[in-house]
């Protein structure tokens, strides 16, 4: 498979990249590591006229400490570098664990945090070459009002597989979106839309420039299940954080990903744990509530029935582990 024709622009700095996006809008596509985008272009799922590479922009590659004990991480930082960053490992091990779970070492050497958060959604239909897809009609993601995965769907249910999204969400992180006109901060919990076609709030002329993580005294955990450890996208990921004691937590935050078009915050399960603490019974009830909250599921490599059972087990095991964690 070869790439389609496109104009390649390598941004010299942030202002340069934003100017290109302002000029070309939806005809342009941002490339960071390119580990996902270039494959989608070969599949003809993305055919931008202009590719703006932000890979050489040093302003996007810094990690800074913030006054509240948190971190500001440049969107263009490569995952391998971030995994090795001592400030991240010490303060936010849940993020380190999630980043370590992305693909293989080779992928993480080029993949960036910004690219991981903006990762396109996937399903078994889009995960194929254009020739394969041409044996069927199109879908919401291409040119037709139809879905091959959930026949009755009125929107695209392709899956959000970002490993870092749930980990950052349980840390109350937000992102900075910049355009030629200025910049805005968006809490990660408000960043995703439950629609596989238009799955983030990023506008065509905007760029994700940084991730902001506030200082925190939460204990947290990340869990991922994939068919092949060390390479595959997840079948399910789960992140949890808790502030306060196991018996009477002040706050609990639970997020599931790789099961729907947007990461899922598990409000009902959180309520159960806040009211009852992390007892065996409450953990079981929280896992059952999460399973019920799933709604429609797609079949990406695994049947949806398996995924429902998986979610319950993933959450139960992770919460037991979190309960025993000192930090
Ligand atoms: C074999 C293989 C295994 C993989 N396994 C995993 C996995 O286990 N978990 C996982 O999460 N991912 C996985 N991936 C997907 C991908 O490699 C990672 O998600 C990676 O972090 C994407 O980052 P990138 O910098 O390469 O993004 P790119 O490919 O450059 O971009 C991805 C998308 O984000 C947009 N984008 C990039 N940067 C920005 C920005 N700063 N602002 C706005 N939009 C932006 C691009 O336009 C594009 O739509 C895998 C990929 C492969 C090929
Ligand atoms: S989930 Fe349905 S609409 Fe979305 S990309 Fe897959 S087949 Fe197309």
Tab-separated table of C-alpha atoms and ligand atoms in Angstrom:
chain	number	residue	atom	x	y	z
A	1	UNK	CA	0.000	0.000	0.000
A	2	UNK	CA	1.303	3.445	-0.848
A	3	UNK	CA	0.446	6.914	0.401
A	4	UNK	CA	-1.908	9.167	-1.582
A	5	UNK	CA	-0.618	12.455	-3.046
A	6	UNK	CA	-0.331	15.347	-0.571
A	7	UNK	CA	1.650	18.506	0.037
A	8	UNK	CA	4.082	18.150	2.942
A	9	UNK	CA	4.847	21.149	5.160
A	10	UNK	CA	7.274	20.811	8.044
A	11	UNK	CA	6.420	23.524	10.590
A	12	UNK	CA	9.478	25.439	11.814
A	13	UNK	CA	7.763	26.529	15.020
A	14	UNK	CA	4.312	26.631	16.635
A	15	UNK	CA	3.251	29.922	14.999
A	16	UNK	CA	4.273	28.540	11.614
A	17	UNK	CA	2.159	25.374	12.114
A	18	UNK	CA	-0.869	27.360	13.303
A	19	UNK	CA	-0.604	29.673	10.287
A	20	UNK	CA	-0.711	26.668	7.930
A	21	UNK	CA	-3.782	25.293	9.750
A	22	UNK	CA	-5.483	28.719	9.561
A	23	UNK	CA	-4.847	28.833	5.815
A	24	UNK	CA	-5.916	25.284	4.885
A	25	UNK	CA	-8.462	24.404	7.642
A	26	UNK	CA	-10.135	21.032	7.036
A	27	UNK	CA	-7.909	20.378	3.975
A	28	UNK	CA	-4.910	20.055	6.298
A	29	UNK	CA	-4.039	17.352	8.793
A	30	UNK	CA	-1.611	17.600	11.693
A	31	UNK	CA	1.073	14.930	11.885
A	32	UNK	CA	3.039	14.352	15.082
A	33	UNK	CA	4.702	10.912	15.163
A	34	UNK	CA	2.626	9.723	12.196
A	35	UNK	CA	2.383	6.202	13.663
A	36	UNK	CA	-1.404	6.183	13.246
A	37	UNK	CA	-2.070	8.886	10.658
A	38	UNK	CA	0.183	7.504	7.916
A	39	UNK	CA	-1.459	4.074	8.164
A	40	UNK	CA	-4.915	5.669	7.904
A	41	UNK	CA	-3.717	7.573	4.839
A	42	UNK	CA	-2.520	4.340	3.239
A	43	UNK	CA	-5.961	2.880	3.968
A	44	UNK	CA	-7.477	6.037	2.343
A	45	UNK	CA	-9.409	6.777	5.540
A	46	UNK	CA	-7.637	10.138	5.588
A	47	UNK	CA	-6.678	11.916	2.378
A	48	UNK	CA	-5.587	15.434	3.401
A	49	UNK	CA	-4.357	17.849	0.725
A	50	UNK	CA	-1.737	19.164	3.148
A	51	UNK	CA	0.157	17.334	5.870
A	52	UNK	CA	1.607	19.658	8.535
A	53	UNK	CA	4.377	17.941	10.456
A	54	UNK	CA	4.851	19.321	13.982
A	55	UNK	CA	7.598	16.837	14.739
A	56	UNK	CA	10.450	19.350	14.652
A	57	UNK	CA	8.713	21.952	16.839
A	58	UNK	CA	10.728	22.230	20.059
A	59	UNK	CA	8.022	24.322	21.840
A	60	UNK	CA	5.854	21.180	21.935
A	61	UNK	CA	8.541	18.973	23.460
A	62	UNK	CA	8.989	20.332	26.990
A	63	UNK	CA	7.901	19.031	30.397
A	64	UNK	CA	7.498	21.767	33.027
A	65	UNK	CA	6.575	21.690	36.696
A	66	UNK	CA	3.605	23.861	37.666
A	67	UNK	CA	3.093	25.890	40.860
A	68	UNK	CA	0.487	23.446	42.274
A	69	UNK	CA	2.864	20.468	42.074
A	70	UNK	CA	1.508	19.325	38.732
A	71	UNK	CA	3.042	19.099	35.266
A	72	UNK	CA	2.617	20.759	31.879
A	73	UNK	CA	3.585	18.243	29.207
A	74	UNK	CA	4.148	19.332	25.605
A	75	UNK	CA	1.897	17.470	23.159
A	76	UNK	CA	4.859	16.687	20.898
A	77	UNK	CA	6.844	14.761	23.537
A	78	UNK	CA	7.595	11.200	22.438
A	79	UNK	CA	6.150	8.493	24.707
A	80	UNK	CA	9.529	6.785	25.238
A	81	UNK	CA	10.946	10.024	26.674
A	82	UNK	CA	7.909	10.579	28.885
A	83	UNK	CA	8.009	7.009	30.234
A	84	UNK	CA	11.623	7.667	31.309
A	85	UNK	CA	10.801	11.061	32.865
A	86	UNK	CA	11.344	10.824	36.678
A	87	UNK	CA	8.807	13.578	37.511
A	88	UNK	CA	6.050	11.630	35.736
A	89	UNK	CA	7.032	8.316	37.329
A	90	UNK	CA	7.152	9.825	40.824
A	91	UNK	CA	4.002	11.952	40.687
A	92	UNK	CA	1.783	10.225	38.158
A	93	UNK	CA	2.766	6.547	37.844
A	94	UNK	CA	-0.665	5.803	36.348
A	95	UNK	CA	0.269	7.905	33.306
A	96	UNK	CA	3.659	6.193	33.005
A	97	UNK	CA	1.936	2.787	33.105
A	98	UNK	CA	-0.583	3.818	30.439
A	99	UNK	CA	2.125	5.220	28.145
A	100	UNK	CA	4.234	2.065	28.601
A	101	UNK	CA	1.246	0.050	27.362
A	102	UNK	CA	1.034	1.847	23.988
A	103	UNK	CA	2.098	-0.463	21.123
A	104	UNK	CA	5.741	-1.560	21.134
A	105	UNK	CA	8.993	0.219	21.994
A	106	UNK	CA	9.436	1.109	18.302
A	107	UNK	CA	5.986	2.710	18.187
A	108	UNK	CA	6.589	4.633	21.428
A	109	UNK	CA	9.875	5.987	20.043
A	110	UNK	CA	7.924	7.989	17.442
A	111	UNK	CA	4.444	8.236	19.011
A	112	UNK	CA	3.577	11.441	20.883
A	113	UNK	CA	1.241	12.162	23.779
A	114	UNK	CA	-0.815	14.629	21.681
A	115	UNK	CA	-1.154	12.092	18.860
A	116	UNK	CA	-2.253	9.436	21.328
A	117	UNK	CA	-5.008	11.660	22.738
A	118	UNK	CA	-6.209	12.584	19.226
A	119	UNK	CA	-5.932	9.016	17.881
A	120	UNK	CA	-8.623	8.231	15.284
A	121	UNK	CA	-11.370	5.796	16.277
A	122	UNK	CA	-11.289	2.262	14.815
A	123	UNK	CA	-13.546	-0.694	14.084
A	124	UNK	CA	-13.066	-3.956	12.166
A	125	UNK	CA	-14.475	-2.361	8.998
A	126	UNK	CA	-12.127	0.638	8.969
A	127	UNK	CA	-9.191	-1.497	10.026
A	128	UNK	CA	-8.911	-2.741	6.421
A	129	UNK	CA	-7.483	-1.559	3.124
A	130	UNK	CA	-9.596	0.465	0.695
A	131	UNK	CA	-9.790	-2.546	-1.663
A	132	UNK	CA	-11.230	-4.705	1.119
A	133	UNK	CA	-13.737	-2.018	2.099
A	134	UNK	CA	-14.847	-1.629	-1.521
A	135	UNK	CA	-16.357	-5.127	-1.362
A	136	UNK	CA	-19.051	-3.526	0.829
A	137	UNK	CA	-20.824	-0.198	0.729
A	138	UNK	CA	-19.534	2.815	2.685
A	139	UNK	CA	-20.533	3.882	6.193
A	140	UNK	CA	-20.893	6.993	8.381
A	141	UNK	CA	-17.109	7.363	8.336
A	142	UNK	CA	-16.873	7.409	4.551
A	143	UNK	CA	-19.836	8.359	2.383
A	144	UNK	CA	-23.028	6.606	3.559
A	145	UNK	CA	-25.567	6.782	6.417
A	146	UNK	CA	-24.941	3.200	7.529
A	147	UNK	CA	-22.831	1.157	9.920
A	148	UNK	CA	-21.549	-2.390	9.282
A	149	UNK	CA	-20.711	-3.053	12.906
A	150	UNK	CA	-24.011	-2.109	14.536
A	151	UNK	CA	-26.619	-2.408	11.781
A	152	UNK	CA	-29.251	-0.387	13.652
A	153	UNK	CA	-26.875	2.458	14.568
A	154	UNK	CA	-27.663	6.059	13.652
A	155	UNK	CA	-24.076	7.168	14.213
A	156	UNK	CA	-20.551	5.769	14.118
A	157	UNK	CA	-19.568	3.575	17.076
A	158	UNK	CA	-15.901	3.080	16.113
A	159	UNK	CA	-13.749	2.646	19.193
A	160	UNK	CA	-11.476	5.127	20.957
A	161	UNK	CA	-8.319	3.111	21.743
A	162	UNK	CA	-6.171	5.793	23.364
A	163	UNK	CA	-4.401	4.223	26.336
A	164	UNK	CA	-3.409	7.545	27.870
A	165	UNK	CA	-6.898	9.118	27.789
A	166	UNK	CA	-8.402	7.185	30.742
A	167	UNK	CA	-5.225	7.589	32.833
A	168	UNK	CA	-5.179	11.350	32.281
A	169	UNK	CA	-8.907	11.643	32.921
A	170	UNK	CA	-8.645	10.093	36.390
A	171	UNK	CA	-5.901	12.653	37.107
A	172	UNK	CA	-8.308	15.527	36.246
A	173	UNK	CA	-6.067	16.562	33.355
A	174	UNK	CA	-6.955	19.168	30.768
A	175	UNK	CA	-5.538	20.025	27.361
A	176	UNK	CA	-4.529	23.291	25.714
A	177	UNK	CA	-5.917	23.813	22.201
A	178	UNK	CA	-4.268	26.594	20.208
A	179	UNK	CA	-5.217	28.240	16.937
A	180	UNK	CA	-4.073	31.325	15.028
A	181	UNK	CA	-6.768	33.279	16.943
A	182	UNK	CA	-5.706	32.278	20.481
A	183	UNK	CA	-5.893	29.335	22.837
A	184	UNK	CA	-8.378	27.601	25.147
A	185	UNK	CA	-8.158	25.028	27.920
A	186	UNK	CA	-10.522	22.040	27.831
A	187	UNK	CA	-10.924	19.497	30.635
A	188	UNK	CA	-10.196	16.051	29.190
A	189	UNK	CA	-13.563	14.850	30.463
A	190	UNK	CA	-15.150	17.324	27.969
A	191	UNK	CA	-12.669	16.656	25.157
A	192	UNK	CA	-14.271	13.560	23.588
A	193	UNK	CA	-17.600	13.103	21.812
A	194	UNK	CA	-19.397	9.766	21.709
A	195	UNK	CA	-19.327	9.768	17.907
A	196	UNK	CA	-16.645	7.838	16.028
A	197	UNK	CA	-16.594	10.313	13.116
A	198	UNK	CA	-16.247	13.572	15.037
A	199	UNK	CA	-14.741	12.186	18.204
A	200	UNK	CA	-12.965	15.220	19.734
A	201	UNK	CA	-13.747	18.920	20.144
A	202	UNK	CA	-10.581	19.919	18.230
A	203	UNK	CA	-11.490	22.304	15.385
A	204	UNK	CA	-9.801	22.000	11.963
A	205	UNK	CA	-7.585	25.049	12.622
A	206	UNK	CA	-6.635	23.945	16.150
A	207	UNK	CA	-3.673	22.070	17.521
A	208	UNK	CA	-3.367	20.293	20.853
A	209	UNK	CA	-0.256	21.915	22.308
A	210	UNK	CA	-0.030	20.698	25.914
A	211	UNK	CA	-1.497	18.479	28.607
A	212	UNK	CA	-1.962	20.000	32.069
A	213	UNK	CA	-2.033	17.684	35.089
A	214	UNK	CA	-2.816	19.312	38.451
A	215	UNK	CA	-0.858	18.314	41.560
A	216	UNK	CA	-2.593	15.439	43.288
A	217	UNK	CA	-2.492	13.154	46.321
A	218	UNK	CA	-4.606	10.469	44.655
A	219	UNK	CA	-3.706	6.797	44.485
A	220	UNK	CA	-4.312	5.464	41.014
A	221	UNK	CA	-4.116	2.439	38.747
A	222	UNK	CA	-4.192	1.589	35.030
A	223	UNK	CA	-5.152	-1.808	33.604
A	224	UNK	CA	-5.201	-2.964	29.979
A	225	UNK	CA	-6.218	-6.165	28.302
A	226	UNK	CA	-4.971	-6.866	24.778
A	227	UNK	CA	-4.699	-10.057	22.764
A	228	UNK	CA	-0.915	-9.734	22.407
A	229	UNK	CA	0.826	-7.829	25.199
A	230	UNK	CA	3.408	-5.356	23.908
A	231	UNK	CA	1.913	-4.635	20.495
A	232	UNK	CA	-1.851	-4.721	20.203
A	233	UNK	CA	-4.556	-2.151	20.720
A	234	UNK	CA	-6.574	-2.866	23.848
A	235	UNK	CA	-9.738	-4.898	24.056
A	236	UNK	CA	-10.453	-2.889	27.199
A	237	UNK	CA	-8.619	-0.371	29.388
A	238	UNK	CA	-9.533	0.915	32.813
A	239	UNK	CA	-8.089	3.655	35.022
A	240	UNK	CA	-9.095	4.534	38.559
A	241	UNK	CA	-8.010	7.072	41.150
A	242	UNK	CA	-9.027	7.540	44.758
A	243	UNK	CA	-8.416	10.297	47.292
A	244	UNK	CA	-8.706	9.554	50.995
A	245	UNK	CA	-8.934	6.236	52.797
A	246	UNK	CA	-10.269	2.964	51.404
A	247	UNK	CA	-13.036	2.965	54.026
A	248	UNK	CA	-14.267	6.511	53.393
A	249	UNK	CA	-12.845	7.947	50.158
A	250	UNK	CA	-13.349	11.704	49.516
A	251	UNK	CA	-13.361	11.183	45.801
A	252	UNK	CA	-13.274	8.274	43.351
A	253	UNK	CA	-12.752	8.574	39.615
A	254	UNK	CA	-13.231	5.605	37.252
A	255	UNK	CA	-12.818	5.660	33.455
A	256	UNK	CA	-13.109	2.859	30.929
A	257	UNK	CA	-11.795	2.998	27.355
A	258	UNK	CA	-11.465	0.916	24.183
A	259	UNK	CA	-15.100	-0.131	24.379
A	260	UNK	CA	-16.869	2.857	22.785
A	261	UNK	CA	-16.280	5.973	20.688
A	262	UNK	CA	-15.418	8.030	23.776
A	263	UNK	CA	-13.824	7.091	27.102
A	264	UNK	CA	-16.592	6.307	29.596
A	265	UNK	CA	-16.680	7.895	33.063
A	266	UNK	CA	-18.441	5.422	35.368
A	267	UNK	CA	-20.582	7.720	37.547
A	268	UNK	CA	-22.789	5.014	39.087
A	269	UNK	CA	-19.793	2.855	40.054
A	270	UNK	CA	-18.025	5.892	41.547
A	271	UNK	CA	-21.111	6.656	43.666
A	272	UNK	CA	-21.199	3.095	45.033
A	273	UNK	CA	-17.543	3.259	46.131
A	274	UNK	CA	-17.880	6.719	47.710
A	275	UNK	CA	-20.926	5.613	49.697
A	276	UNK	CA	-19.600	2.214	50.820
A	277	UNK	CA	-15.798	2.436	50.576
A	278	UNK	CA	-13.682	-0.178	48.791
A	279	UNK	CA	-15.187	-3.254	50.436
A	280	UNK	CA	-15.348	-6.567	48.526
A	281	UNK	CA	-19.115	-6.137	48.156
A	282	UNK	CA	-18.893	-2.531	46.936
A	283	UNK	CA	-16.184	-3.424	44.404
A	284	UNK	CA	-18.373	-6.235	43.058
A	285	UNK	CA	-21.378	-3.884	42.854
A	286	UNK	CA	-19.273	-1.198	41.124
A	287	UNK	CA	-18.049	-3.737	38.537
A	288	UNK	CA	-21.630	-4.886	37.846
A	289	UNK	CA	-22.820	-1.261	37.521
A	290	UNK	CA	-20.017	-0.593	35.004
A	291	UNK	CA	-21.068	-3.583	32.939
A	292	UNK	CA	-24.640	-2.273	32.868
A	293	UNK	CA	-23.468	1.227	31.840
A	294	UNK	CA	-21.825	-0.043	28.652
A	295	UNK	CA	-24.722	0.413	26.216
A	296	UNK	CA	-24.165	-0.692	22.601
A	297	UNK	CA	-20.783	-2.305	21.917
A	298	UNK	CA	-18.896	-2.923	18.682
A	299	UNK	CA	-17.146	-6.153	17.711
A	300	UNK	CA	-13.547	-5.141	17.151
A	301	UNK	CA	-11.811	-8.542	17.062
A	302	UNK	CA	-13.856	-9.771	20.058
A	303	UNK	CA	-17.592	-10.409	20.449
A	304	UNK	CA	-19.462	-7.806	22.494
A	305	UNK	CA	-20.627	-10.465	25.012
A	306	UNK	CA	-16.982	-11.253	25.797
A	307	UNK	CA	-16.283	-7.546	26.251
A	308	UNK	CA	-19.070	-7.185	28.789
A	309	UNK	CA	-17.613	-9.995	30.906
A	310	UNK	CA	-14.126	-8.612	30.413
A	311	UNK	CA	-15.122	-5.158	31.682
A	312	UNK	CA	-16.473	-6.574	34.909
A	313	UNK	CA	-13.355	-8.669	35.549
A	314	UNK	CA	-10.949	-5.875	34.548
A	315	UNK	CA	-12.598	-3.423	36.935
A	316	UNK	CA	-12.920	-5.851	39.813
A	317	UNK	CA	-9.257	-6.920	39.642
A	318	UNK	CA	-7.951	-3.361	39.237
A	319	UNK	CA	-9.976	-2.035	42.176
A	320	UNK	CA	-8.726	-4.836	44.438
A	321	UNK	CA	-5.172	-3.919	43.427
A	322	UNK	CA	-5.828	-0.204	43.982
A	323	UNK	CA	-7.162	-0.917	47.474
A	324	UNK	CA	-3.824	-2.492	48.437
A	325	UNK	CA	-1.718	0.283	46.896
A	326	UNK	CA	0.107	2.666	49.214
A	327	UNK	CA	0.774	5.104	46.362
B	1	LIG	C1	1.288	-1.654	15.513
B	1	LIG	C2	0.626	-0.504	16.239
B	1	LIG	C3	0.233	-0.690	17.554
B	1	LIG	C4	-0.387	0.357	18.248
B	1	LIG	N1	-0.778	0.126	19.528
B	1	LIG	C5	-1.371	1.123	20.227
B	1	LIG	C6	-1.772	0.896	21.569
B	1	LIG	O1	-1.582	-0.184	22.137
B	1	LIG	N2	-2.385	1.918	22.230
B	1	LIG	C7	-2.607	3.131	21.651
B	1	LIG	O2	-3.161	4.018	22.316
B	1	LIG	N3	-2.228	3.374	20.377
B	1	LIG	C8	-1.612	2.407	19.650
B	1	LIG	N4	-1.226	2.636	18.353
B	1	LIG	C9	-1.611	3.898	17.696
B	1	LIG	C10	-0.564	5.020	17.711
B	1	LIG	O3	0.707	4.531	17.392
B	1	LIG	C11	-0.482	5.731	19.061
B	1	LIG	O4	-1.777	6.043	19.517
B	1	LIG	C12	0.361	7.001	19.015
B	1	LIG	O5	0.470	7.537	20.318
B	1	LIG	C13	-0.175	8.077	18.098
B	1	LIG	O6	0.685	9.191	18.226
B	1	LIG	P1	1.375	9.879	16.959
B	1	LIG	O7	2.175	11.006	17.475
B	1	LIG	O8	2.102	8.896	16.125
B	1	LIG	O9	0.069	10.392	16.215
B	1	LIG	P2	-0.150	10.700	14.668
B	1	LIG	O10	-0.220	9.425	13.913
B	1	LIG	O11	0.796	11.732	14.187
B	1	LIG	O12	-1.603	11.359	14.751
B	1	LIG	C14	-2.732	10.637	15.191
B	1	LIG	C15	-3.973	11.529	15.020
B	1	LIG	O13	-3.904	12.643	15.895
B	1	LIG	C16	-3.875	13.879	15.175
B	1	LIG	N5	-2.885	14.710	15.871
B	1	LIG	C17	-1.594	14.373	16.121
B	1	LIG	N6	-1.017	15.319	16.867
B	1	LIG	C18	-1.942	16.279	17.077
B	1	LIG	C19	-1.933	17.530	17.775
B	1	LIG	N7	-0.855	17.963	18.419
B	1	LIG	N8	-3.072	18.276	17.782
B	1	LIG	C20	-4.187	17.846	17.137
B	1	LIG	N9	-4.248	16.669	16.462
B	1	LIG	C21	-3.141	15.901	16.440
B	1	LIG	C22	-3.473	13.521	13.759
B	1	LIG	O14	-3.974	14.454	12.818
B	1	LIG	C23	-4.101	12.140	13.625
B	1	LIG	O15	-5.467	12.253	13.326
B	1	LIG	C24	-0.594	1.616	17.625
B	1	LIG	C25	-0.167	1.804	16.306
B	1	LIG	C26	0.434	0.764	15.619
B	1	LIG	C27	0.900	1.009	14.207
B	2	LIG	S1	-18.402	1.733	13.514
B	2	LIG	FE1	-19.771	1.613	11.726
B	2	LIG	S2	-19.913	3.712	10.939
B	2	LIG	FE2	-18.164	3.629	12.318
B	2	LIG	S3	-16.422	3.235	10.998
B	2	LIG	FE3	-17.156	1.244	11.724
B	2	LIG	S4	-18.595	0.547	10.161
B	2	LIG	FE4	-18.251	2.722	9.826
